[in-house]
PDB file of C-alpha atoms in Angstrom:
ATOM      1  CA  UNK A   1     -91.178  31.988  19.750  1.00  0.00           C
ATOM      2  CA  UNK A   2     -87.541  31.189  20.533  1.00  0.00           C
ATOM      3  CA  UNK A   3     -87.360  29.382  17.227  1.00  0.00           C
ATOM      4  CA  UNK A   4     -88.330  32.550  15.363  1.00  0.00           C
ATOM      5  CA  UNK A   5     -85.672  34.608  17.142  1.00  0.00           C
ATOM      6  CA  UNK A   6     -83.082  32.079  15.984  1.00  0.00           C
ATOM      7  CA  UNK A   7     -84.290  32.583  12.440  1.00  0.00           C
ATOM      8  CA  UNK A   8     -83.878  36.337  12.945  1.00  0.00           C
ATOM      9  CA  UNK A   9     -80.233  35.775  13.847  1.00  0.00           C
ATOM     10  CA  UNK A  10     -79.619  33.813  10.669  1.00  0.00           C
ATOM     11  CA  UNK A  11     -81.550  36.259   8.508  1.00  0.00           C
ATOM     12  CA  UNK A  12     -79.566  39.184   9.935  1.00  0.00           C
ATOM     13  CA  UNK A  13     -76.338  37.391   8.993  1.00  0.00           C
ATOM     14  CA  UNK A  14     -77.629  36.689   5.485  1.00  0.00           C
ATOM     15  CA  UNK A  15     -78.555  40.350   4.996  1.00  0.00           C
ATOM     16  CA  UNK A  16     -75.212  41.558   6.335  1.00  0.00           C
ATOM     17  CA  UNK A  17     -73.205  39.252   4.069  1.00  0.00           C
ATOM     18  CA  UNK A  18     -75.311  40.233   1.064  1.00  0.00           C
ATOM     19  CA  UNK A  19     -74.554  43.906   1.749  1.00  0.00           C
ATOM     20  CA  UNK A  20     -70.876  43.026   2.125  1.00  0.00           C
ATOM     21  CA  UNK A  21     -70.850  41.407  -1.333  1.00  0.00           C
ATOM     22  CA  UNK A  22     -72.566  44.472  -2.815  1.00  0.00           C
ATOM     23  CA  UNK A  23     -69.891  46.762  -1.344  1.00  0.00           C
ATOM     24  CA  UNK A  24     -67.171  44.465  -2.705  1.00  0.00           C
ATOM     25  CA  UNK A  25     -68.800  44.579  -6.144  1.00  0.00           C
ATOM     26  CA  UNK A  26     -68.858  48.372  -5.923  1.00  0.00           C
ATOM     27  CA  UNK A  27     -65.153  48.382  -5.038  1.00  0.00           C
ATOM     28  CA  UNK A  28     -64.251  46.156  -7.995  1.00  0.00           C
ATOM     29  CA  UNK A  29     -66.353  48.235 -10.382  1.00  0.00           C
ATOM     30  CA  UNK A  30     -64.489  51.382  -9.306  1.00  0.00           C
ATOM     31  CA  UNK A  31     -60.998  49.845  -9.181  1.00  0.00           C
ATOM     32  CA  UNK A  32     -59.802  52.207 -11.913  1.00  0.00           C
ATOM     33  CA  UNK A  33     -61.957  55.281 -11.185  1.00  0.00           C
ATOM     34  CA  UNK A  34     -59.558  58.193 -10.883  1.00  0.00           C
ATOM     35  CA  UNK A  35     -62.236  60.837 -10.442  1.00  0.00           C
ATOM     36  CA  UNK A  36     -65.177  60.929  -8.022  1.00  0.00           C
ATOM     37  CA  UNK A  37     -67.760  63.520  -7.015  1.00  0.00           C
ATOM     38  CA  UNK A  38     -65.560  64.427  -4.022  1.00  0.00           C
ATOM     39  CA  UNK A  39     -62.563  64.890  -6.291  1.00  0.00           C
ATOM     40  CA  UNK A  40     -59.659  62.493  -6.409  1.00  0.00           C
ATOM     41  CA  UNK A  41     -59.698  58.750  -6.930  1.00  0.00           C
ATOM     42  CA  UNK A  42     -62.245  56.306  -5.564  1.00  0.00           C
ATOM     43  CA  UNK A  43     -61.545  55.169  -1.999  1.00  0.00           C
ATOM     44  CA  UNK A  44     -62.162  51.519  -1.124  1.00  0.00           C
ATOM     45  CA  UNK A  45     -65.115  50.858   1.200  1.00  0.00           C
ATOM     46  CA  UNK A  46     -65.231  48.246   3.953  1.00  0.00           C
ATOM     47  CA  UNK A  47     -68.284  46.952   5.812  1.00  0.00           C
ATOM     48  CA  UNK A  48     -67.985  46.971   9.602  1.00  0.00           C
ATOM     49  CA  UNK A  49     -70.228  44.532  11.486  1.00  0.00           C
ATOM     50  CA  UNK A  50     -71.280  44.700  15.107  1.00  0.00           C
ATOM     51  CA  UNK A  51     -73.176  42.469  17.458  1.00  0.00           C
ATOM     52  CA  UNK A  52     -76.899  43.075  17.819  1.00  0.00           C
ATOM     53  CA  UNK A  53     -77.659  42.100  21.423  1.00  0.00           C
ATOM     54  CA  UNK A  54     -81.072  41.320  22.880  1.00  0.00           C
ATOM     55  CA  UNK A  55     -82.306  44.222  24.960  1.00  0.00           C
ATOM     56  CA  UNK A  56     -85.502  42.771  26.433  1.00  0.00           C
ATOM     57  CA  UNK A  57     -84.104  41.862  29.863  1.00  0.00           C
ATOM     58  CA  UNK A  58     -82.055  45.044  30.136  1.00  0.00           C
ATOM     59  CA  UNK A  59     -85.039  47.283  29.494  1.00  0.00           C
ATOM     60  CA  UNK A  60     -87.504  45.568  31.822  1.00  0.00           C
ATOM     61  CA  UNK A  61     -84.978  45.177  34.621  1.00  0.00           C
ATOM     62  CA  UNK A  62     -85.719  43.385  37.895  1.00  0.00           C
ATOM     63  CA  UNK A  63     -89.496  43.628  37.645  1.00  0.00           C
ATOM     64  CA  UNK A  64     -89.520  41.332  34.604  1.00  0.00           C
ATOM     65  CA  UNK A  65     -91.976  38.866  36.169  1.00  0.00           C
ATOM     66  CA  UNK A  66     -94.187  41.367  37.987  1.00  0.00           C
ATOM     67  CA  UNK A  67     -97.759  41.981  36.950  1.00  0.00           C
ATOM     68  CA  UNK A  68     -96.963  45.505  35.711  1.00  0.00           C
ATOM     69  CA  UNK A  69     -94.224  44.377  33.330  1.00  0.00           C
ATOM     70  CA  UNK A  70     -96.335  41.459  32.115  1.00  0.00           C
ATOM     71  CA  UNK A  71     -99.207  43.790  31.245  1.00  0.00           C
ATOM     72  CA  UNK A  72     -96.753  46.067  29.399  1.00  0.00           C
ATOM     73  CA  UNK A  73     -95.523  43.085  27.380  1.00  0.00           C
ATOM     74  CA  UNK A  74     -99.090  42.088  26.487  1.00  0.00           C
ATOM     75  CA  UNK A  75     -99.888  45.639  25.349  1.00  0.00           C
ATOM     76  CA  UNK A  76     -96.902  45.755  23.008  1.00  0.00           C
ATOM     77  CA  UNK A  77     -97.551  45.043  19.377  1.00  0.00           C
ATOM     78  CA  UNK A  78     -95.898  42.023  17.777  1.00  0.00           C
ATOM     79  CA  UNK A  79     -93.510  44.284  15.860  1.00  0.00           C
ATOM     80  CA  UNK A  80     -92.423  46.069  19.031  1.00  0.00           C
ATOM     81  CA  UNK A  81     -91.704  42.734  20.708  1.00  0.00           C
ATOM     82  CA  UNK A  82     -89.709  41.562  17.713  1.00  0.00           C
ATOM     83  CA  UNK A  83     -87.638  44.760  17.693  1.00  0.00           C
ATOM     84  CA  UNK A  84     -86.834  44.396  21.390  1.00  0.00           C
ATOM     85  CA  UNK A  85     -85.752  40.776  21.043  1.00  0.00           C
ATOM     86  CA  UNK A  86     -83.690  40.903  17.862  1.00  0.00           C
ATOM     87  CA  UNK A  87     -80.255  39.365  18.037  1.00  0.00           C
ATOM     88  CA  UNK A  88     -77.582  38.582  15.538  1.00  0.00           C
ATOM     89  CA  UNK A  89     -75.376  40.851  13.490  1.00  0.00           C
ATOM     90  CA  UNK A  90     -75.899  44.342  12.196  1.00  0.00           C
ATOM     91  CA  UNK A  91     -73.972  46.598   9.862  1.00  0.00           C
ATOM     92  CA  UNK A  92     -72.335  49.213  12.066  1.00  0.00           C
ATOM     93  CA  UNK A  93     -71.002  51.330   9.209  1.00  0.00           C
ATOM     94  CA  UNK A  94     -69.505  51.323   5.756  1.00  0.00           C
ATOM     95  CA  UNK A  95     -66.075  52.829   6.346  1.00  0.00           C
ATOM     96  CA  UNK A  96     -63.527  54.123   3.872  1.00  0.00           C
ATOM     97  CA  UNK A  97     -60.180  52.351   3.746  1.00  0.00           C
ATOM     98  CA  UNK A  98     -57.454  54.884   4.497  1.00  0.00           C
ATOM     99  CA  UNK A  99     -54.568  53.124   2.757  1.00  0.00           C
ATOM    100  CA  UNK A 100     -52.722  55.452   0.352  1.00  0.00           C
ATOM    101  CA  UNK A 101     -53.529  55.633  -3.341  1.00  0.00           C
ATOM    102  CA  UNK A 102     -51.179  54.181  -5.949  1.00  0.00           C
ATOM    103  CA  UNK A 103     -49.271  56.886  -7.880  1.00  0.00           C
ATOM    104  CA  UNK A 104     -48.805  56.396 -11.619  1.00  0.00           C
ATOM    105  CA  UNK A 105     -46.550  58.583 -13.769  1.00  0.00           C
ATOM    106  CA  UNK A 106     -48.339  59.711 -16.925  1.00  0.00           C
ATOM    107  CA  UNK A 107     -48.200  63.437 -17.696  1.00  0.00           C
ATOM    108  CA  UNK A 108     -50.769  63.010 -20.495  1.00  0.00           C
ATOM    109  CA  UNK A 109     -53.502  61.697 -18.175  1.00  0.00           C
ATOM    110  CA  UNK A 110     -56.308  64.238 -17.583  1.00  0.00           C
ATOM    111  CA  UNK A 111     -56.058  63.773 -13.787  1.00  0.00           C
ATOM    112  CA  UNK A 112     -52.261  64.158 -13.627  1.00  0.00           C
ATOM    113  CA  UNK A 113     -50.872  66.734 -11.197  1.00  0.00           C
ATOM    114  CA  UNK A 114     -48.069  69.249 -11.890  1.00  0.00           C
ATOM    115  CA  UNK A 115     -45.423  66.544 -11.490  1.00  0.00           C
ATOM    116  CA  UNK A 116     -47.142  64.223 -13.999  1.00  0.00           C
ATOM    117  CA  UNK A 117     -48.615  61.765 -11.494  1.00  0.00           C
ATOM    118  CA  UNK A 118     -52.189  60.631 -11.197  1.00  0.00           C
ATOM    119  CA  UNK A 119     -53.473  58.297  -8.503  1.00  0.00           C
ATOM    120  CA  UNK A 120     -55.289  55.001  -8.777  1.00  0.00           C
ATOM    121  CA  UNK A 121     -57.795  53.899  -6.120  1.00  0.00           C
ATOM    122  CA  UNK A 122     -56.629  51.843  -3.149  1.00  0.00           C
ATOM    123  CA  UNK A 123     -58.585  48.825  -4.425  1.00  0.00           C
ATOM    124  CA  UNK A 124     -56.633  45.592  -4.830  1.00  0.00           C
ATOM    125  CA  UNK A 125     -58.578  43.098  -6.943  1.00  0.00           C
ATOM    126  CA  UNK A 126     -56.937  40.096  -5.233  1.00  0.00           C
ATOM    127  CA  UNK A 127     -57.998  41.397  -1.802  1.00  0.00           C
ATOM    128  CA  UNK A 128     -61.520  42.046  -3.056  1.00  0.00           C
ATOM    129  CA  UNK A 129     -61.780  38.522  -4.480  1.00  0.00           C
ATOM    130  CA  UNK A 130     -60.577  37.017  -1.199  1.00  0.00           C
ATOM    131  CA  UNK A 131     -63.150  39.121   0.681  1.00  0.00           C
ATOM    132  CA  UNK A 132     -65.831  38.048  -1.799  1.00  0.00           C
ATOM    133  CA  UNK A 133     -64.933  34.410  -1.245  1.00  0.00           C
ATOM    134  CA  UNK A 134     -65.125  34.860   2.543  1.00  0.00           C
ATOM    135  CA  UNK A 135     -68.485  36.653   2.288  1.00  0.00           C
ATOM    136  CA  UNK A 136     -69.839  33.955  -0.016  1.00  0.00           C
ATOM    137  CA  UNK A 137     -68.743  31.185   2.350  1.00  0.00           C
ATOM    138  CA  UNK A 138     -70.302  32.976   5.324  1.00  0.00           C
ATOM    139  CA  UNK A 139     -73.531  33.454   3.354  1.00  0.00           C
ATOM    140  CA  UNK A 140     -73.587  29.770   2.398  1.00  0.00           C
ATOM    141  CA  UNK A 141     -72.967  28.702   6.003  1.00  0.00           C
ATOM    142  CA  UNK A 142     -75.835  30.843   7.261  1.00  0.00           C
ATOM    143  CA  UNK A 143     -78.081  29.579   4.482  1.00  0.00           C
ATOM    144  CA  UNK A 144     -77.280  26.009   5.530  1.00  0.00           C
ATOM    145  CA  UNK A 145     -78.190  26.868   9.113  1.00  0.00           C
ATOM    146  CA  UNK A 146     -81.446  28.428   7.937  1.00  0.00           C
ATOM    147  CA  UNK A 147     -82.320  25.329   5.896  1.00  0.00           C
ATOM    148  CA  UNK A 148     -81.536  23.006   8.806  1.00  0.00           C
ATOM    149  CA  UNK A 149     -83.699  25.048  11.170  1.00  0.00           C
ATOM    150  CA  UNK A 150     -86.517  24.925   8.642  1.00  0.00           C
ATOM    151  CA  UNK A 151     -86.138  21.138   8.372  1.00  0.00           C
ATOM    152  CA  UNK A 152     -86.149  20.806  12.182  1.00  0.00           C
ATOM    153  CA  UNK A 153     -89.392  22.765  12.348  1.00  0.00           C
ATOM    154  CA  UNK A 154     -90.961  20.579   9.672  1.00  0.00           C
ATOM    155  CA  UNK A 155     -89.911  17.429  11.513  1.00  0.00           C
ATOM    156  CA  UNK A 156     -91.241  18.802  14.791  1.00  0.00           C
ATOM    157  CA  UNK A 157     -94.624  19.357  13.177  1.00  0.00           C
ATOM    158  CA  UNK A 158     -94.756  15.736  12.016  1.00  0.00           C
ATOM    159  CA  UNK A 159     -94.184  14.400  15.550  1.00  0.00           C
ATOM    160  CA  UNK A 160     -97.813  15.055  16.484  1.00  0.00           C
ATOM    161  CA  UNK A 161     -99.223  12.979  13.640  1.00  0.00           C
TER     162      UNK A 161
END
């Protein structure tokens, strides 16, 4: 069972990095959007990760090995046990970057204010590409770990032959 929880850690990292790349793609696609549903230019989004700690020992407390807690663990469904023992990374939130927008002087632009300025989103393509590269590398590293764990399991199964 410990082996499967290690796979959960890797899978959580893969999912988090995939979401990060999707948010980066969304940022790049809207790099020139000067009008949104909220009004004003598009605001860059950033994925915030947090640690997903195991809660099993915290919830059961000191009576972890008593008969009562053991019977509670047996009564739990497999899904409930998996939810209590998940570890890894989780997406805490998708936050908006609060850096200021870039002003551009063009009185003929439909979004220009009284002074002739309109504002471009706070998305820098170079920053987004660097973030995409980092997310891709992290995804690849976690995929390598997943593959190695899968190979270890396959080799462990051949030991008994």
